[in-house]
PDB file of C-alpha atoms in Angstrom:
ATOM      1  CA  UNK A 306     126.717 117.399  32.652  1.00 53.00           C
ATOM      2  CA  UNK A 307     123.396 119.013  32.023  1.00 58.00           C
ATOM      3  CA  UNK A 308     124.976 120.946  29.148  1.00 62.00           C
ATOM      4  CA  UNK A 309     126.896 117.883  27.876  1.00 66.00           C
ATOM      5  CA  UNK A 310     124.718 114.872  28.728  1.00 68.00           C
ATOM      6  CA  UNK A 311     126.694 112.476  26.510  1.00 82.00           C
ATOM      7  CA  UNK A 312     130.159 113.394  27.782  1.00 90.00           C
ATOM      8  CA  UNK A 313     132.248 110.438  28.974  1.00 92.00           C
ATOM      9  CA  UNK A 314     134.180 110.926  32.207  1.00 89.00           C
ATOM     10  CA  UNK A 315     137.308 109.327  33.597  1.00 86.00           C
ATOM     11  CA  UNK A 316     136.978 107.761  37.022  1.00 76.00           C
ATOM     12  CA  UNK A 317     139.003 110.615  38.544  1.00 79.00           C
ATOM     13  CA  UNK A 318     136.314 113.100  37.514  1.00 87.00           C
ATOM     14  CA  UNK A 319     133.473 111.221  39.218  1.00 86.00           C
ATOM     15  CA  UNK A 320     132.325 111.988  42.766  1.00 86.00           C
ATOM     16  CA  UNK A 321     131.089 108.417  43.062  1.00 82.00           C
ATOM     17  CA  UNK A 322     133.038 105.983  40.931  1.00 74.00           C
ATOM     18  CA  UNK A 323     131.489 103.465  38.611  1.00 66.00           C
ATOM     19  CA  UNK A 324     131.985 100.053  40.081  1.00 85.00           C
ATOM     20  CA  UNK A 325     131.475  96.348  40.145  1.00 89.00           C
ATOM     21  CA  UNK A 326     128.281  95.341  41.999  1.00 90.00           C
ATOM     22  CA  UNK A 327     128.433  94.239  45.638  1.00 85.00           C
ATOM     23  CA  UNK A 328     131.939  95.578  46.144  1.00 85.00           C
ATOM     24  CA  UNK A 329     133.702  98.587  47.577  1.00 79.00           C
ATOM     25  CA  UNK A 330     136.271 100.593  45.640  1.00 76.00           C
ATOM     26  CA  UNK A 331     139.114  98.906  47.607  1.00 82.00           C
ATOM     27  CA  UNK A 332     138.015  95.359  46.841  1.00 87.00           C
ATOM     28  CA  UNK A 333     136.664  95.581  43.296  1.00 88.00           C
ATOM     29  CA  UNK A 334     139.618  93.884  41.642  1.00 90.00           C
ATOM     30  CA  UNK A 335     139.630  90.941  44.077  1.00 92.00           C
ATOM     31  CA  UNK A 336     135.846  90.507  43.774  1.00 94.00           C
ATOM     32  CA  UNK A 337     135.977  90.645  39.970  1.00 95.00           C
ATOM     33  CA  UNK A 338     138.741  88.005  39.921  1.00 94.00           C
ATOM     34  CA  UNK A 339     136.912  85.736  42.367  1.00 95.00           C
ATOM     35  CA  UNK A 340     133.611  85.970  40.466  1.00 96.00           C
ATOM     36  CA  UNK A 341     135.292  85.576  37.080  1.00 97.00           C
ATOM     37  CA  UNK A 342     137.237  82.446  38.059  1.00 96.00           C
ATOM     38  CA  UNK A 343     134.157  80.976  39.792  1.00 97.00           C
ATOM     39  CA  UNK A 344     132.399  81.151  36.402  1.00 97.00           C
ATOM     40  CA  UNK A 345     135.395  80.389  34.193  1.00 97.00           C
ATOM     41  CA  UNK A 346     138.028  78.192  35.852  1.00 95.00           C
ATOM     42  CA  UNK A 347     141.432  78.115  34.177  1.00 93.00           C
ATOM     43  CA  UNK A 348     141.628  75.084  31.842  1.00 94.00           C
ATOM     44  CA  UNK A 349     143.758  72.183  33.061  1.00 93.00           C
ATOM     45  CA  UNK A 350     145.867  72.319  29.872  1.00 94.00           C
ATOM     46  CA  UNK A 351     146.827  75.960  30.541  1.00 93.00           C
ATOM     47  CA  UNK A 352     150.591  76.225  31.151  1.00 91.00           C
ATOM     48  CA  UNK A 353     151.176  78.025  34.452  1.00 86.00           C
ATOM     49  CA  UNK A 354     153.476  80.987  34.918  1.00 77.00           C
ATOM     50  CA  UNK A 355     157.184  80.219  35.241  1.00 74.00           C
ATOM     51  CA  UNK A 356     158.539  83.748  34.999  1.00 73.00           C
ATOM     52  CA  UNK A 357     157.817  86.978  36.815  1.00 69.00           C
ATOM     53  CA  UNK A 358     155.305  88.138  34.197  1.00 72.00           C
ATOM     54  CA  UNK A 359     151.635  87.236  34.162  1.00 81.00           C
ATOM     55  CA  UNK A 360     149.419  86.419  31.235  1.00 91.00           C
ATOM     56  CA  UNK A 361     146.265  88.487  31.139  1.00 94.00           C
ATOM     57  CA  UNK A 362     143.008  89.437  29.441  1.00 94.00           C
ATOM     58  CA  UNK A 363     142.035  93.059  29.511  1.00 97.00           C
ATOM     59  CA  UNK A 364     138.719  94.730  28.713  1.00 97.00           C
ATOM     60  CA  UNK A 365     138.126  98.439  28.332  1.00 97.00           C
ATOM     61  CA  UNK A 366     134.667  99.873  27.933  1.00 96.00           C
ATOM     62  CA  UNK A 367     132.256 102.637  28.795  1.00 96.00           C
ATOM     63  CA  UNK A 368     129.612 102.177  31.474  1.00 95.00           C
ATOM     64  CA  UNK A 369     126.716 104.334  30.340  1.00 95.00           C
ATOM     65  CA  UNK A 370     124.701 106.361  32.806  1.00 93.00           C
ATOM     66  CA  UNK A 371     121.959 103.697  32.643  1.00 93.00           C
ATOM     67  CA  UNK A 372     124.457 100.896  33.387  1.00 93.00           C
ATOM     68  CA  UNK A 373     124.841  99.507  29.866  1.00 95.00           C
ATOM     69  CA  UNK A 374     128.164  98.709  28.221  1.00 97.00           C
ATOM     70  CA  UNK A 375     129.411 100.278  25.009  1.00 96.00           C
ATOM     71  CA  UNK A 376     132.679 100.419  23.059  1.00 97.00           C
ATOM     72  CA  UNK A 377     133.898  97.152  24.575  1.00 98.00           C
ATOM     73  CA  UNK A 378     137.382  96.149  23.470  1.00 98.00           C
ATOM     74  CA  UNK A 379     139.319  93.107  24.673  1.00 98.00           C
ATOM     75  CA  UNK A 380     142.943  92.088  24.337  1.00 96.00           C
ATOM     76  CA  UNK A 381     145.101  89.214  25.594  1.00 95.00           C
ATOM     77  CA  UNK A 382     148.783  88.748  26.351  1.00 94.00           C
ATOM     78  CA  UNK A 383     150.268  85.361  27.106  1.00 93.00           C
ATOM     79  CA  UNK A 384     153.632  84.988  28.793  1.00 90.00           C
ATOM     80  CA  UNK A 385     153.926  81.447  27.375  1.00 90.00           C
ATOM     81  CA  UNK A 386     153.101  81.512  23.654  1.00 91.00           C
ATOM     82  CA  UNK A 387     151.757  77.930  23.848  1.00 93.00           C
ATOM     83  CA  UNK A 388     148.792  79.403  25.750  1.00 94.00           C
ATOM     84  CA  UNK A 389     147.787  81.417  22.671  1.00 95.00           C
ATOM     85  CA  UNK A 390     145.426  78.514  21.887  1.00 96.00           C
ATOM     86  CA  UNK A 391     143.209  79.889  24.687  1.00 96.00           C
ATOM     87  CA  UNK A 392     143.013  83.437  23.324  1.00 96.00           C
ATOM     88  CA  UNK A 393     139.597  83.175  21.630  1.00 96.00           C
ATOM     89  CA  UNK A 394     138.111  81.292  24.595  1.00 97.00           C
ATOM     90  CA  UNK A 395     139.466  83.729  27.201  1.00 97.00           C
ATOM     91  CA  UNK A 396     138.409  86.769  25.146  1.00 97.00           C
ATOM     92  CA  UNK A 397     134.871  85.406  24.754  1.00 98.00           C
ATOM     93  CA  UNK A 398     134.665  84.593  28.472  1.00 98.00           C
ATOM     94  CA  UNK A 399     135.744  88.100  29.474  1.00 98.00           C
ATOM     95  CA  UNK A 400     133.342  89.649  26.947  1.00 98.00           C
ATOM     96  CA  UNK A 401     130.465  87.553  28.330  1.00 98.00           C
ATOM     97  CA  UNK A 402     131.473  88.389  31.910  1.00 98.00           C
ATOM     98  CA  UNK A 403     131.503  92.144  31.214  1.00 97.00           C
ATOM     99  CA  UNK A 404     128.243  92.114  29.239  1.00 97.00           C
ATOM    100  CA  UNK A 405     126.349  90.038  31.830  1.00 96.00           C
ATOM    101  CA  UNK A 406     127.399  92.128  34.835  1.00 96.00           C
ATOM    102  CA  UNK A 407     125.085  94.822  36.220  1.00 94.00           C
ATOM    103  CA  UNK A 408     127.721  97.567  36.481  1.00 94.00           C
ATOM    104  CA  UNK A 409     127.011 100.594  38.659  1.00 91.00           C
ATOM    105  CA  UNK A 410     127.423 103.896  36.765  1.00 92.00           C
ATOM    106  CA  UNK A 411     129.652 106.676  38.061  1.00 90.00           C
ATOM    107  CA  UNK A 412     128.085 109.833  39.441  1.00 90.00           C
ATOM    108  CA  UNK A 413     128.863 113.521  39.435  1.00 91.00           C
ATOM    109  CA  UNK A 414     126.766 115.809  41.632  1.00 91.00           C
ATOM    110  CA  UNK A 415     124.510 112.819  42.373  1.00 90.00           C
ATOM    111  CA  UNK A 416     123.712 112.323  38.653  1.00 91.00           C
ATOM    112  CA  UNK A 417     124.654 109.164  36.735  1.00 92.00           C
ATOM    113  CA  UNK A 418     127.245 109.807  34.018  1.00 93.00           C
ATOM    114  CA  UNK A 419     128.952 107.829  31.265  1.00 94.00           C
ATOM    115  CA  UNK A 420     132.410 106.723  32.422  1.00 93.00           C
ATOM    116  CA  UNK A 421     135.396 104.704  31.251  1.00 93.00           C
ATOM    117  CA  UNK A 422     136.158 101.414  32.986  1.00 92.00           C
ATOM    118  CA  UNK A 423     138.647  98.610  32.608  1.00 93.00           C
ATOM    119  CA  UNK A 424     138.958  95.043  33.848  1.00 95.00           C
ATOM    120  CA  UNK A 425     142.133  92.980  33.760  1.00 95.00           C
ATOM    121  CA  UNK A 426     142.174  89.262  34.567  1.00 95.00           C
ATOM    122  CA  UNK A 427     145.628  87.868  35.432  1.00 92.00           C
ATOM    123  CA  UNK A 428     146.408  84.201  34.894  1.00 89.00           C
ATOM    124  CA  UNK A 429     149.246  82.652  36.896  1.00 83.00           C
TER     125      UNK A 429
END
């Protein structure tokens, strides 16, 4: 790290994983979902799941060692194609959610490092 200060690490390489604030590693996904849907409820016109597959939004990004976000990319998949009308809205919501969160950087040997992170929001 000292010799490669801008290296980006996977979560497996970190001693202390990057994470969502006010959560433990075990409950990050549930906390992210709860906080996301508290801010952005699913629209009433959204057609609910009727098959085994979920619709989702997914964000992948890098949490920098100072807690900023870079290289954010977002994609959506809708099980019911009629829900494609929500793609721009859901993508913007997830982008805003990621950018306005104070993410906690990963650590190696007690030093903050750049690390990859991903968030997936499932819609039923």
